[in-house]
Amino acid sequence: MSEDDVPGVLTGQLLVATPALVDPNFAKSVVLLLEHDDGGALGVVISRPTVVAVEEVLPGWAELVTGPDVLFAGGPVQTDAALAVAVVDAAIGDAAPVGWRPLYPGAGLLDLDAPPELVRDVLSGLRIFAGYAGWGAGQLESEIAEGSWYVVPAKTTDVLTEDAETLWRRVLRRQPGELAFVATCPDDPSQN
């Protein structure tokens, strides 16, 4: 893939690490892009749960978290900061909850400074991430062009999956054509 083939705005898309990406921060990871523009990109790794309970860090949000009630390792940058991705109830229509910014239909960033009681009734799912992944201007496009990432559409179920450790394979498996075969790549390609 050349840089000319990379779409201009990838916000709301998934980055799926290719087998060639061996950086321990991102090997076999799935990243949801929260922002992407000419100035760079920001995303969260959605496939790496930690053992830290949300209750220990953000007690007011713990009862609203979907799936494992732990923080997810969002990336290597500012690991002491928290970001939240929330799925809103389709019944709310066009009325966005307080502190919510859409990423793709149904899912968006939620400001954790908003009082939980103001969004409790409109959320159908919530995941909280410690840290994020960031790229400077042109850096992500270069990594995609050199074959480090696949860019694929996100599904709401991806960010809220109960089984995050198998997300890399599952996201690849649902892709059309040869990309689905990458899901069968062994953890150690030399064993292939």
Tab-separated table of C-alpha atoms in Angstrom:
chain	number	residue	atom	x	y	z
A	1	MET	CA	0.000	0.000	0.000
A	2	SER	CA	1.437	3.366	-0.965
A	3	GLU	CA	0.866	6.589	0.968
A	4	ASP	CA	-1.487	7.652	-1.857
A	5	ASP	CA	-3.738	4.679	-0.976
A	6	VAL	CA	-4.176	5.776	2.666
A	7	PRO	CA	-7.506	7.545	3.232
A	8	GLY	CA	-7.217	11.109	4.505
A	9	VAL	CA	-9.213	10.657	7.670
A	10	LEU	CA	-9.204	7.339	9.488
A	11	THR	CA	-11.052	8.400	12.662
A	12	GLY	CA	-13.283	5.544	13.837
A	13	GLN	CA	-11.374	2.890	11.879
A	14	LEU	CA	-9.359	0.011	13.322
A	15	LEU	CA	-5.641	-0.417	12.903
A	16	VAL	CA	-4.765	-4.103	13.033
A	17	ALA	CA	-1.083	-4.892	13.498
A	18	THR	CA	0.402	-6.907	10.666
A	19	PRO	CA	2.623	-9.883	11.556
A	20	ALA	CA	5.590	-7.681	10.542
A	21	LEU	CA	4.932	-5.306	13.473
A	22	VAL	CA	6.968	-6.726	16.345
A	23	ASP	CA	7.109	-3.680	18.645
A	24	PRO	CA	5.917	-5.149	21.993
A	25	ASN	CA	3.559	-2.181	22.470
A	26	PHE	CA	1.645	-3.116	19.328
A	27	ALA	CA	2.407	-6.706	18.250
A	28	LYS	CA	-0.895	-8.475	17.452
A	29	SER	CA	-2.855	-5.465	18.670
A	30	VAL	CA	-6.053	-3.806	17.502
A	31	VAL	CA	-6.207	-0.005	17.799
A	32	LEU	CA	-9.338	2.126	17.514
A	33	LEU	CA	-8.432	5.484	15.964
A	34	LEU	CA	-9.979	8.299	17.996
A	35	GLU	CA	-8.506	11.157	15.949
A	36	HIS	CA	-6.709	11.394	12.626
A	37	ASP	CA	-5.884	14.493	10.612
A	38	ASP	CA	-2.933	16.275	8.994
A	39	GLY	CA	-1.392	16.870	12.427
A	40	GLY	CA	-1.209	13.190	13.382
A	41	ALA	CA	-3.303	10.458	14.944
A	42	LEU	CA	-4.419	9.218	18.333
A	43	GLY	CA	-5.952	5.870	19.218
A	44	VAL	CA	-6.403	3.280	21.942
A	45	VAL	CA	-5.391	-0.364	21.915
A	46	ILE	CA	-8.695	-2.185	22.464
A	47	SER	CA	-7.236	-5.682	22.721
A	48	ARG	CA	-5.221	-5.498	25.961
A	49	PRO	CA	-7.054	-5.728	29.288
A	50	THR	CA	-5.053	-5.111	32.447
A	51	VAL	CA	-5.630	-6.564	35.908
A	52	VAL	CA	-6.441	-3.148	37.409
A	53	ALA	CA	-10.101	-2.865	38.363
A	54	VAL	CA	-11.886	0.294	37.213
A	55	GLU	CA	-13.302	0.514	40.749
A	56	GLU	CA	-9.766	1.157	42.080
A	57	VAL	CA	-9.127	4.112	39.773
A	58	LEU	CA	-12.513	5.557	38.734
A	59	PRO	CA	-15.072	4.242	41.220
A	60	GLY	CA	-17.939	6.372	39.890
A	61	TRP	CA	-17.650	4.713	36.476
A	62	ALA	CA	-17.119	1.096	37.546
A	63	GLU	CA	-20.784	0.052	37.433
A	64	LEU	CA	-21.128	1.375	33.860
A	65	VAL	CA	-18.197	-0.573	32.393
A	66	THR	CA	-19.047	-3.375	29.976
A	67	GLY	CA	-17.373	-6.769	30.035
A	68	PRO	CA	-14.347	-7.205	32.193
A	69	ASP	CA	-14.493	-4.445	34.799
A	70	VAL	CA	-10.807	-3.616	34.349
A	71	LEU	CA	-8.866	-0.844	32.690
A	72	PHE	CA	-7.485	-1.607	29.249
A	73	ALA	CA	-3.910	-0.692	28.300
A	74	GLY	CA	-4.737	1.948	25.689
A	75	GLY	CA	-1.152	2.531	24.651
A	76	PRO	CA	2.294	3.566	25.760
A	77	VAL	CA	1.606	7.331	25.986
A	78	GLN	CA	0.372	8.953	29.235
A	79	THR	CA	-0.514	5.674	30.910
A	80	ASP	CA	-1.623	7.628	33.988
A	81	ALA	CA	-4.458	9.263	32.004
A	82	ALA	CA	-7.805	7.624	31.227
A	83	LEU	CA	-9.920	7.749	28.069
A	84	ALA	CA	-13.362	6.232	27.652
A	85	VAL	CA	-15.145	4.891	24.590
A	86	ALA	CA	-18.889	4.581	25.021
A	87	VAL	CA	-21.650	3.004	22.988
A	88	VAL	CA	-24.925	4.876	23.219
A	89	ASP	CA	-28.401	3.408	23.174
A	90	ALA	CA	-29.843	3.664	19.656
A	91	ALA	CA	-33.149	4.817	21.144
A	92	ILE	CA	-31.726	8.263	21.988
A	93	GLY	CA	-31.763	9.247	18.303
A	94	ASP	CA	-29.784	12.391	17.518
A	95	ALA	CA	-29.576	13.573	21.139
A	96	ALA	CA	-25.937	13.098	22.094
A	97	PRO	CA	-25.211	12.532	25.779
A	98	VAL	CA	-23.276	15.128	27.768
A	99	GLY	CA	-19.550	14.831	27.063
A	100	TRP	CA	-19.919	12.333	24.193
A	101	ARG	CA	-18.309	12.821	20.771
A	102	PRO	CA	-19.153	10.319	18.007
A	103	LEU	CA	-16.420	8.265	16.307
A	104	TYR	CA	-18.571	5.988	14.164
A	105	PRO	CA	-22.296	5.145	14.313
A	106	GLY	CA	-23.214	4.356	17.905
A	107	ALA	CA	-19.750	4.683	19.443
A	108	GLY	CA	-17.793	7.691	20.605
A	109	LEU	CA	-15.415	9.228	23.092
A	110	LEU	CA	-16.892	10.010	26.505
A	111	ASP	CA	-15.499	12.743	28.739
A	112	LEU	CA	-14.838	11.142	32.128
A	113	ASP	CA	-15.240	14.560	33.747
A	114	ALA	CA	-18.970	14.354	32.975
A	115	PRO	CA	-20.979	13.120	35.950
A	116	PRO	CA	-21.759	9.396	35.467
A	117	GLU	CA	-25.371	9.932	36.518
A	118	LEU	CA	-25.933	12.188	33.470
A	119	VAL	CA	-25.031	9.433	30.988
A	120	ARG	CA	-26.006	6.270	32.864
A	121	ASP	CA	-29.393	5.878	31.168
A	122	VAL	CA	-28.171	6.410	27.583
A	123	LEU	CA	-25.110	4.144	27.550
A	124	SER	CA	-25.319	0.590	26.336
A	125	GLY	CA	-21.604	-0.002	26.823
A	126	LEU	CA	-18.425	1.590	28.168
A	127	ARG	CA	-14.734	0.729	28.113
A	128	ILE	CA	-11.992	2.723	29.885
A	129	PHE	CA	-8.389	2.869	28.687
A	130	ALA	CA	-5.221	3.843	30.533
A	131	GLY	CA	-3.017	5.723	28.091
A	132	TYR	CA	-3.164	5.987	24.343
A	133	ALA	CA	-1.147	5.523	21.178
A	134	GLY	CA	-0.067	8.607	19.268
A	135	TRP	CA	1.533	9.368	15.921
A	136	GLY	CA	2.984	12.652	14.648
A	137	ALA	CA	2.117	14.223	11.306
A	138	GLY	CA	2.607	11.650	8.541
A	139	GLN	CA	3.951	8.975	10.901
A	140	LEU	CA	0.905	6.696	10.824
A	141	GLU	CA	0.590	7.024	7.048
A	142	SER	CA	4.238	5.952	6.732
A	143	GLU	CA	3.699	2.964	9.037
A	144	ILE	CA	0.670	1.888	6.992
A	145	ALA	CA	2.582	2.303	3.735
A	146	GLU	CA	5.509	0.219	5.034
A	147	GLY	CA	3.162	-2.621	5.977
A	148	SER	CA	2.893	-2.317	9.767
A	149	TRP	CA	-0.891	-1.855	9.917
A	150	TYR	CA	-4.042	-2.994	8.167
A	151	VAL	CA	-6.872	-0.428	8.215
A	152	VAL	CA	-10.320	-2.004	8.554
A	153	PRO	CA	-13.821	-0.846	9.568
A	154	ALA	CA	-14.698	-0.959	13.257
A	155	LYS	CA	-17.767	-2.617	14.719
A	156	THR	CA	-19.356	-1.634	18.009
A	157	THR	CA	-18.796	-5.175	19.251
A	158	ASP	CA	-15.029	-4.766	18.776
A	159	VAL	CA	-14.594	-2.124	21.439
A	160	LEU	CA	-16.860	-3.941	23.907
A	161	THR	CA	-15.712	-7.509	23.308
A	162	GLU	CA	-15.629	-9.818	26.310
A	163	ASP	CA	-12.680	-11.728	24.836
A	164	ALA	CA	-10.187	-8.987	23.934
A	165	GLU	CA	-7.195	-11.348	23.759
A	166	THR	CA	-8.599	-13.034	20.630
A	167	LEU	CA	-9.763	-9.808	18.958
A	168	TRP	CA	-6.764	-9.588	16.581
A	169	ARG	CA	-7.595	-12.944	14.993
A	170	ARG	CA	-11.357	-12.357	14.972
A	171	VAL	CA	-11.109	-8.948	13.278
A	172	LEU	CA	-8.790	-10.349	10.604
A	173	ARG	CA	-10.912	-13.454	10.093
A	174	ARG	CA	-13.980	-11.389	9.138
A	175	GLN	CA	-12.107	-9.419	6.447
A	176	PRO	CA	-12.636	-10.226	2.776
A	177	GLY	CA	-10.110	-11.988	0.596
A	178	GLU	CA	-6.561	-12.847	1.553
A	179	LEU	CA	-6.549	-10.645	4.639
A	180	ALA	CA	-8.651	-13.266	6.444
A	181	PHE	CA	-5.823	-15.788	6.025
A	182	VAL	CA	-3.486	-13.597	8.095
A	183	ALA	CA	-5.560	-14.614	11.134
A	184	THR	CA	-3.964	-18.065	10.892
A	185	CYS	CA	-0.424	-16.670	11.236
A	186	PRO	CA	1.350	-18.393	14.141
A	187	ASP	CA	2.681	-16.305	17.020
A	188	ASP	CA	6.204	-17.153	15.848
A	189	PRO	CA	6.234	-16.898	12.009
A	190	SER	CA	9.452	-18.941	11.870
A	191	GLN	CA	7.321	-21.886	13.047
A	192	ASN	CA	5.171	-21.657	9.902
